[in-house]
mmCIF file of C-alpha atoms in Angstrom:
data_model
loop_
_atom_site.group_PDB
_atom_site.id
_atom_site.type_symbol
_atom_site.label_atom_id
_atom_site.label_comp_id
_atom_site.label_asym_id
_atom_site.label_seq_id
_atom_site.Cartn_x
_atom_site.Cartn_y
_atom_site.Cartn_z
ATOM 1 C CA MET A 1 3.816 -8.127 1.926
ATOM 2 C CA TYR A 2 1.074 -6.157 4.519
ATOM 3 C CA GLU A 3 4.084 -4.790 7.384
ATOM 4 C CA PRO A 4 4.337 -1.034 5.775
ATOM 5 C CA ILE A 5 0.043 -0.770 7.121
ATOM 6 C CA VAL A 6 0.056 -2.973 9.827
ATOM 7 C CA SER A 7 3.009 -1.041 10.951
ATOM 8 C CA THR A 8 1.190 2.307 10.450
ATOM 9 C CA LEU A 9 -1.825 0.891 12.072
ATOM 10 C CA LEU A 10 0.339 -1.061 14.937
ATOM 11 C CA ASN A 11 2.639 3.378 15.256
ATOM 12 C CA GLY A 12 -0.253 5.383 14.297
ATOM 13 C CA VAL A 13 -2.924 4.554 16.408
ATOM 14 C CA PRO A 14 -1.198 4.940 20.057
ATOM 15 C CA SER A 15 -0.189 8.268 18.774
ATOM 16 C CA LEU A 16 -3.612 9.500 18.506
ATOM 17 C CA ALA A 17 -5.461 7.604 20.903
ATOM 18 C CA PRO A 18 -2.795 6.387 23.363
ATOM 19 C CA GLY A 19 -5.969 4.787 25.813
ATOM 20 C CA TRP A 20 -6.538 2.038 23.006
ATOM 21 C CA GLN A 21 -5.320 -1.349 22.958
ATOM 22 C CA VAL A 22 -3.642 -2.953 19.920
ATOM 23 C CA SER A 23 -3.179 -6.236 19.050
ATOM 24 C CA PHE A 24 -2.371 -8.183 15.722
ATOM 25 C CA LEU A 25 -2.824 -11.488 14.323
ATOM 26 C CA GLN A 26 -1.645 -12.575 11.771
ATOM 27 C CA VAL A 27 -3.820 -15.707 10.549
ATOM 28 C CA PRO A 28 -2.902 -18.954 8.592
ATOM 29 C CA PHE A 29 -6.040 -20.011 6.864
ATOM 30 C CA SER A 30 -6.264 -23.777 5.465
ATOM 31 C CA PHE A 31 -8.705 -24.876 3.876
ATOM 32 C CA GLY A 32 -11.033 -22.002 4.734
ATOM 33 C CA ASN A 33 -9.998 -22.882 8.628
ATOM 34 C CA THR A 34 -9.232 -19.879 10.611
ATOM 35 C CA SER A 35 -7.239 -20.518 13.566
ATOM 36 C CA ARG A 36 -8.615 -20.523 16.856
ATOM 37 C CA GLU A 37 -6.677 -17.887 18.213
ATOM 38 C CA PHE A 38 -8.247 -15.680 15.823
ATOM 39 C CA ILE A 39 -11.738 -16.915 16.498
ATOM 40 C CA GLU A 40 -11.141 -16.458 20.787
ATOM 41 C CA ALA A 41 -9.960 -12.873 19.802
ATOM 42 C CA VAL A 42 -12.860 -11.961 17.831
ATOM 43 C CA HIS A 43 -15.342 -13.029 20.131
ATOM 44 C CA ASN A 44 -13.578 -11.181 22.925
ATOM 45 C CA LEU A 45 -14.524 -8.022 21.528
ATOM 46 C CA THR A 46 -17.639 -6.313 22.206
ATOM 47 C CA GLU A 47 -19.673 -2.956 21.385
ATOM 48 C CA ASN A 48 -18.153 0.190 20.238
ATOM 49 C CA ASP A 49 -14.203 -2.076 20.001
ATOM 50 C CA LEU A 50 -12.523 -1.587 16.187
ATOM 51 C CA PHE A 51 -12.116 -4.741 13.958
ATOM 52 C CA ILE A 52 -9.719 -3.954 10.994
ATOM 53 C CA TRP A 53 -8.555 -6.728 8.567
ATOM 54 C CA VAL A 54 -6.239 -6.294 5.684
ATOM 55 C CA ALA A 55 -6.489 -8.052 2.369
ATOM 56 C CA LYS A 56 -8.696 -9.976 0.358
ATOM 57 C CA LEU A 57 -6.959 -13.450 1.279
ATOM 58 C CA GLY A 58 -9.467 -14.882 3.988
ATOM 59 C CA HIS A 59 -11.791 -11.855 3.889
ATOM 60 C CA GLU A 60 -15.210 -14.363 3.088
ATOM 61 C CA HIS A 61 -14.264 -16.575 6.788
ATOM 62 C CA ILE A 62 -14.586 -13.259 8.559
ATOM 63 C CA PRO A 63 -17.758 -13.099 10.972
ATOM 64 C CA TRP A 64 -18.771 -10.499 9.573
ATOM 65 C CA THR A 65 -22.259 -10.800 10.796
ATOM 66 C CA TRP A 66 -21.647 -11.402 14.112
ATOM 67 C CA LEU A 67 -19.518 -8.617 14.446
ATOM 68 C CA SER A 68 -21.927 -6.349 13.353
ATOM 69 C CA GLU A 69 -24.815 -7.503 15.347
ATOM 70 C CA HIS A 70 -22.544 -6.513 18.120
ATOM 71 C CA GLN A 71 -21.744 -3.403 17.655
ATOM 72 C CA VAL A 72 -18.158 -3.520 16.688
ATOM 73 C CA HIS A 73 -17.060 -1.305 14.513
ATOM 74 C CA THR A 74 -15.385 -3.245 11.131
ATOM 75 C CA VAL A 75 -13.510 -1.926 8.671
ATOM 76 C CA TYR A 76 -12.118 -4.006 5.565
ATOM 77 C CA PHE A 77 -8.192 -2.739 4.327
ATOM 78 C CA SER A 78 -8.398 -3.203 0.609
ATOM 79 C CA VAL A 79 -4.942 -3.975 -0.546
ATOM 80 C CA ASP A 80 -5.840 -4.500 -4.539
ATOM 81 C CA PRO A 81 -5.832 -2.655 -7.468
ATOM 82 C CA ARG A 82 -9.015 -1.439 -8.607
ATOM 83 C CA ASP A 83 -10.201 -0.915 -12.146
ATOM 84 C CA SER A 84 -13.262 -0.606 -14.430
ATOM 85 C CA GLU A 85 -13.613 -4.573 -14.919
ATOM 86 C CA SER A 86 -12.832 -5.599 -10.863
ATOM 87 C CA PRO A 87 -14.425 -2.757 -8.729
ATOM 88 C CA CYS A 88 -14.950 -3.298 -4.715
ATOM 89 C CA GLU A 89 -16.521 -6.251 -4.198
ATOM 90 C CA VAL A 90 -16.448 -6.286 -0.289
ATOM 91 C CA VAL A 91 -18.914 -2.550 -0.935
ATOM 92 C CA GLY A 92 -22.091 -5.322 -1.251
ATOM 93 C CA ASN A 93 -21.152 -6.798 2.483
ATOM 94 C CA ASN A 94 -23.479 -4.611 4.020
ATOM 95 C CA ASN A 95 -21.742 -5.724 7.740
ATOM 96 C CA ILE A 96 -18.823 -4.324 6.631
ATOM 97 C CA LYS A 97 -18.809 -0.337 7.843
ATOM 98 C CA GLU A 98 -15.732 0.817 6.641
ATOM 99 C CA VAL A 99 -13.043 0.813 3.407
ATOM 100 C CA TRP A 100 -9.939 2.228 3.879
ATOM 101 C CA ASP A 101 -7.500 2.403 0.901
ATOM 102 C CA TYR A 102 -4.241 2.886 -0.087
ATOM 103 C CA SER A 103 -4.977 4.338 -3.513
ATOM 104 C CA LEU A 104 -7.760 7.509 -4.110
ATOM 105 C CA TYR A 105 -8.402 5.745 -7.633
ATOM 106 C CA ASN A 106 -9.184 3.329 -6.123
ATOM 107 C CA ILE A 107 -11.407 4.873 -3.814
ATOM 108 C CA LYS A 108 -12.902 6.839 -7.182
ATOM 109 C CA THR A 109 -13.376 3.267 -8.892
ATOM 110 C CA CYS A 110 -15.442 2.228 -6.128
ATOM 111 C CA ARG A 111 -17.634 4.824 -5.503
ATOM 112 C CA ASP A 112 -18.566 5.560 -9.471
ATOM 113 C CA HIS A 113 -19.816 1.572 -9.213
ATOM 114 C CA ARG A 114 -22.116 2.262 -6.500
ATOM 115 C CA LEU A 115 -25.369 0.975 -8.401
ATOM 116 C CA LYS A 116 -23.448 -1.892 -9.321
ATOM 117 C CA TYR A 117 -24.011 -3.100 -5.397
ATOM 118 C CA ASN A 118 -27.266 -3.964 -3.216
ATOM 119 C CA ARG A 119 -27.246 -1.835 -0.327
ATOM 120 C CA ASN A 120 -28.440 1.074 0.306
ATOM 121 C CA ASN A 121 -25.852 3.027 2.066
ATOM 122 C CA LEU A 122 -22.660 2.931 0.672
ATOM 123 C CA PRO A 123 -18.988 2.110 3.733
ATOM 124 C CA VAL A 124 -17.736 5.187 5.034
ATOM 125 C CA PHE A 125 -14.475 5.358 2.730
ATOM 126 C CA ARG A 126 -10.801 6.427 3.905
ATOM 127 C CA TYR A 127 -7.533 6.897 1.984
ATOM 128 C CA LEU A 128 -4.603 5.642 4.547
ATOM 129 C CA PRO A 129 -0.923 4.831 2.466
ATOM 130 C CA PRO A 130 0.862 3.377 3.583
ATOM 131 C CA GLY A 131 3.409 4.899 6.271
ATOM 132 C CA ALA A 132 7.384 5.970 6.958
ATOM 133 C CA ILE A 133 8.308 2.857 8.551
ATOM 134 C CA GLU A 134 11.377 1.721 10.545
ATOM 135 C CA SER A 135 14.470 -0.080 8.610
ATOM 136 C CA SER A 136 17.370 -0.960 9.142
ATOM 137 C CA ALA A 137 18.204 -1.182 5.135
ATOM 138 C CA VAL A 138 19.945 1.447 4.229
ATOM 139 C CA ALA A 139 20.569 2.279 -0.072
ATOM 140 C CA ASP A 140 24.007 3.027 -1.557
ATOM 141 C CA HIS A 141 24.587 4.352 -4.349
ATOM 142 C CA GLN A 142 27.277 3.215 -6.823
ATOM 143 C CA GLN A 143 29.068 4.164 -9.836
ATOM 144 C CA PRO A 144 28.032 3.152 -12.653
ATOM 145 C CA ALA A 145 24.414 3.274 -11.303
ATOM 146 C CA HIS A 146 21.911 0.513 -11.974
ATOM 147 C CA LEU A 147 18.074 0.741 -12.169
ATOM 148 C CA ALA A 148 16.453 -2.034 -10.145
ATOM 149 C CA PHE A 149 13.018 -3.671 -10.270
ATOM 150 C CA MET A 150 12.050 -6.184 -7.429
ATOM 151 C CA GLY A 151 9.072 -8.136 -7.999
ATOM 152 C CA HIS A 152 8.107 -10.587 -10.918
ATOM 153 C CA VAL A 153 7.998 -8.743 -14.876
ATOM 154 C CA LYS A 154 5.830 -11.485 -16.075
ATOM 155 C CA PHE A 155 2.877 -10.579 -14.448
ATOM 156 C CA GLY A 156 0.272 -8.966 -16.455
ATOM 157 C CA SER A 157 1.078 -6.193 -18.997
ATOM 158 C CA ARG A 158 4.445 -5.668 -17.146
ATOM 159 C CA LEU A 159 6.326 -8.408 -19.301
ATOM 160 C CA LYS A 160 6.139 -6.326 -22.469
ATOM 161 C CA CYS A 161 7.265 -2.685 -21.309
ATOM 162 C CA TRP A 162 10.069 -4.799 -19.375
ATOM 163 C CA GLY A 163 11.410 -5.977 -22.519
ATOM 164 C CA PHE A 164 11.169 -2.037 -24.380
ATOM 165 C CA LEU A 165 12.888 -0.651 -20.713
ATOM 166 C CA LYS A 166 15.789 -3.476 -20.839
ATOM 167 C CA SER A 167 16.225 -2.221 -24.771
ATOM 168 C CA ARG A 168 16.578 0.607 -23.892
ATOM 169 C CA LEU A 169 18.761 0.582 -20.974
ATOM 170 C CA GLY A 170 20.576 -2.731 -21.273
ATOM 171 C CA PRO A 171 22.776 -4.251 -18.420
ATOM 172 C CA HIS A 172 21.898 -0.780 -16.772
ATOM 173 C CA LEU A 173 17.983 -2.403 -15.969
ATOM 174 C CA VAL A 174 18.181 -5.690 -13.797
ATOM 175 C CA ASN A 175 15.510 -7.558 -12.241
ATOM 176 C CA LEU A 176 15.196 -8.989 -8.931
ATOM 177 C CA ASN A 177 13.209 -11.735 -7.056
ATOM 178 C CA GLY A 178 12.764 -12.932 -3.495
ATOM 179 C CA VAL A 179 12.988 -10.653 -1.236
ATOM 180 C CA TRP A 180 11.142 -11.681 0.998
ATOM 181 C CA THR A 181 12.725 -11.715 4.733
ATOM 182 C CA PRO A 182 14.515 -8.405 5.602
ATOM 183 C CA SER A 183 17.839 -9.363 4.823
ATOM 184 C CA ALA A 184 17.467 -10.286 1.324
ATOM 185 C CA PHE A 185 15.843 -6.133 0.897
ATOM 186 C CA GLU A 186 18.713 -5.352 3.361
ATOM 187 C CA ALA A 187 21.573 -6.408 0.508
ATOM 188 C CA LEU A 188 19.482 -6.005 -2.441
ATOM 189 C CA VAL A 189 19.263 -1.634 -1.785
ATOM 190 C CA LYS A 190 22.539 -2.221 -0.383
ATOM 191 C CA GLY A 191 23.780 -2.694 -4.082
ATOM 192 C CA ASN A 192 21.011 -0.707 -6.300
ATOM 193 C CA GLY A 193 19.920 3.279 -4.745
ATOM 194 C CA ILE A 194 17.586 3.595 -8.048
ATOM 195 C CA HIS A 195 14.239 1.284 -7.654
ATOM 196 C CA LEU A 196 11.591 1.012 -10.740
ATOM 197 C CA ASN A 197 7.841 1.121 -10.093
ATOM 198 C CA LEU A 198 5.740 -0.620 -13.073
ATOM 199 C CA HIS A 199 2.418 -1.539 -12.658
ATOM 200 C CA LYS A 200 1.213 -5.254 -13.414
ATOM 201 C CA ARG A 201 -1.080 -3.434 -16.247
ATOM 202 C CA CYS A 202 1.648 -1.410 -17.116
ATOM 203 C CA ASP A 203 1.837 1.667 -19.811
ATOM 204 C CA PRO A 204 -2.519 1.917 -20.047
ATOM 205 C CA ILE A 205 -4.843 3.400 -21.824
ATOM 206 C CA GLU A 206 -6.616 4.212 -18.253
ATOM 207 C CA PRO A 207 -5.096 5.705 -15.126
ATOM 208 C CA ARG A 208 -3.625 3.493 -12.181
ATOM 209 C CA PRO A 209 -3.738 3.131 -8.416
ATOM 210 C CA LEU A 210 -0.494 4.054 -7.116
ATOM 211 C CA GLU A 211 2.123 1.174 -5.470
ATOM 212 C CA THR A 212 2.299 2.958 -2.793
ATOM 213 C CA PHE A 213 3.504 -0.198 -0.199
ATOM 214 C CA ARG A 214 6.359 -0.659 -2.770
ATOM 215 C CA LEU A 215 7.266 3.110 -2.296
ATOM 216 C CA SER A 216 6.882 3.079 2.077
ATOM 217 C CA THR A 217 9.073 0.202 1.922
ATOM 218 C CA LEU A 218 11.913 1.792 -1.044
ATOM 219 C CA LEU A 219 11.324 5.557 1.095
ATOM 220 C CA SER A 220 11.896 4.318 4.329
ATOM 221 C CA ALA A 221 15.832 2.802 2.881
ATOM 222 C CA GLN A 222 16.661 6.158 1.372
ATOM 223 C CA ALA A 223 15.778 4.836 -2.055
ATOM 224 C CA LEU A 224 15.531 6.796 -5.615
ATOM 225 C CA ILE A 225 12.608 5.573 -7.072
ATOM 226 C CA ILE A 226 11.283 5.860 -10.640
ATOM 227 C CA SER A 227 7.889 5.375 -11.222
ATOM 228 C CA GLU A 228 5.421 4.771 -13.877
ATOM 229 C CA ARG A 229 2.955 7.320 -14.188
ATOM 230 C CA ALA A 230 -0.500 6.535 -12.414
ATOM 231 C CA ASP A 231 -3.065 8.549 -11.014
ATOM 232 C CA VAL A 232 -3.108 12.157 -11.265
ATOM 233 C CA ALA A 233 -4.520 12.251 -7.598
ATOM 234 C CA ASP A 234 -2.118 9.368 -6.388
ATOM 235 C CA GLU A 235 0.408 11.468 -7.946
ATOM 236 C CA GLU A 236 -0.324 14.181 -5.884
ATOM 237 C CA PRO A 237 0.537 13.178 -2.465
ATOM 238 C CA TYR A 238 4.437 11.421 -3.192
ATOM 239 C CA ALA A 239 5.361 14.623 -5.294
ATOM 240 C CA GLY A 240 9.251 15.346 -4.691
ATOM 241 C CA LEU A 241 9.613 12.050 -2.977
ATOM 242 C CA VAL A 242 9.451 10.424 -6.277
ATOM 243 C CA THR A 243 10.287 10.786 -9.843
ATOM 244 C CA PHE A 244 7.053 10.200 -11.952
ATOM 245 C CA ALA A 245 7.580 9.126 -15.830
ATOM 246 C CA THR A 246 5.916 7.908 -18.712
ATOM 247 C CA VAL A 247 7.228 4.322 -19.293
ATOM 248 C CA ARG A 248 8.690 6.324 -22.311
ATOM 249 C CA GLY A 249 10.014 8.767 -20.147
ATOM 250 C CA ILE A 250 11.785 6.124 -17.628
ATOM 251 C CA GLN A 251 15.160 5.925 -19.461
ATOM 252 C CA GLU A 252 15.473 9.894 -19.614
ATOM 253 C CA GLU A 253 14.549 10.005 -16.049
ATOM 254 C CA PHE A 254 17.253 7.259 -15.482
ATOM 255 C CA ASP A 255 19.719 9.460 -16.962
ATOM 256 C CA VAL A 256 19.587 12.397 -15.337
ATOM 257 C CA LEU A 257 20.062 10.598 -11.481
ATOM 258 C CA ALA A 258 22.692 7.930 -13.170
ATOM 259 C CA ASN A 259 25.035 10.891 -14.939
ATOM 260 C CA MET A 260 24.642 12.344 -10.764
ATOM 261 C CA SER A 261 27.557 11.839 -8.401
ATOM 262 C CA LYS A 262 27.077 8.797 -5.941
ATOM 263 C CA TRP A 263 27.603 11.795 -3.414
ATOM 264 C CA ALA A 264 24.888 13.856 -4.831
ATOM 265 C CA ARG A 265 22.376 11.309 -5.397
ATOM 266 C CA ARG A 266 23.182 10.079 -1.760
ATOM 267 C CA GLU A 267 22.241 13.386 -0.735
ATOM 268 C CA LEU A 268 19.576 14.057 -2.727
ATOM 269 C CA SER A 269 18.021 10.515 -1.258
ATOM 270 C CA ARG A 270 18.615 11.447 2.194
ATOM 271 C CA ALA A 271 16.249 14.332 2.002
ATOM 272 C CA ARG A 272 13.412 12.469 -0.040
ATOM 273 C CA ALA A 273 13.687 10.386 2.655
ATOM 274 C CA ALA A 274 13.602 13.036 5.193
ATOM 275 C CA ASN A 275 10.740 14.377 3.414
ATOM 276 C CA PHE A 276 8.981 11.461 3.697
ATOM 277 C CA GLN A 277 9.271 10.520 7.062
ATOM 278 C CA ARG A 278 7.822 13.670 7.887
ATOM 279 C CA ARG A 279 4.763 13.882 5.404
ATOM 280 C CA PHE A 280 4.282 10.420 5.866
ATOM 281 C CA ALA A 281 4.309 9.626 10.067
ATOM 282 C CA PRO A 282 1.656 7.379 11.089
ATOM 283 C CA GLY A 283 -0.294 9.137 13.513
ATOM 284 C CA ARG A 284 -0.513 12.446 10.625
ATOM 285 C CA LEU A 285 -1.542 9.499 8.303
ATOM 286 C CA LEU A 286 -4.743 8.730 10.163
ATOM 287 C CA GLN A 287 -5.163 12.246 11.599
ATOM 288 C CA ASN A 288 -5.607 12.904 8.513
ATOM 289 C CA ALA A 289 -7.705 9.965 6.963
ATOM 290 C CA GLY A 290 -10.624 11.458 10.746
ATOM 291 C CA ILE A 291 -9.076 7.622 12.313
ATOM 292 C CA GLY A 292 -8.629 10.325 15.373
ATOM 293 C CA GLN A 293 -12.044 11.227 15.796
ATOM 294 C CA LEU A 294 -13.157 7.786 14.893
ATOM 295 C CA LEU A 295 -11.249 6.436 17.857
ATOM 296 C CA ALA A 296 -12.579 9.623 20.303
ATOM 297 C CA LYS A 297 -16.166 8.631 19.196
ATOM 298 C CA LEU A 298 -15.871 5.069 19.794
ATOM 299 C CA ALA A 299 -14.414 5.676 23.079
ATOM 300 C CA ARG A 300 -17.274 7.716 24.112
ATOM 301 C CA HIS A 301 -19.626 5.435 23.558
ATOM 302 C CA ARG A 302 -17.379 2.420 25.200
#
């Protein structure tokens, strides 16, 4: 699930700071207990090392206080959508120095709710969407075309929007679940070249953050994507890479792609994928977020 951002960090940091050693641990949590390997790795960190925790799960078990006391630079990478009802709760933790996020809308929401946090200074926020990743999967474009959604349609208000689209697109709209392995994903995109992105709370009154993890995986596999509209700031970096439409406009955008020959769709998908590779190269994303400067600053004081 988090592979796109982990890959972005593992590939991006060495390209910016070759002297840094990057380690990745996938930590199993069982009844609140962390693994011994993880605890040992944390306690081997020293002053001006960088610690990044990805995702909400298990963050309450991280020894943030110990890390802060030992001058380790702490980062929480948020992977959850934010709105007016679910602000960024980790901002209230004074031992977290920075919050990195995949969505500009999420960052704005966290900043707008700063009065809810009992904290004198907010952490540094950085926008870091998942970048282009290596993918053995390559989307194929068949005739007739189908619009595929990867994941569950019953989350949030998504089912209502799915029902509306199904009534318009009929058998051309397909839902595929259980895509948890590289081989399953490869089979998915091989049979479906056009993919749909819907928010869990679809067709909302207020803007929604864009699901950039999904976009990274699909664009890296040369898939065409039609996405429900998101916050304008989140859409802008993906201009020309993703087709954005309201729920009621998705059928029209699908018809445009479906009426193209499979060869034309294949050329369009390759062009978008190549553009994505350039614009979302991991090192470039980290540099744009100011992480290169951060690493250089930490290195000078080690």
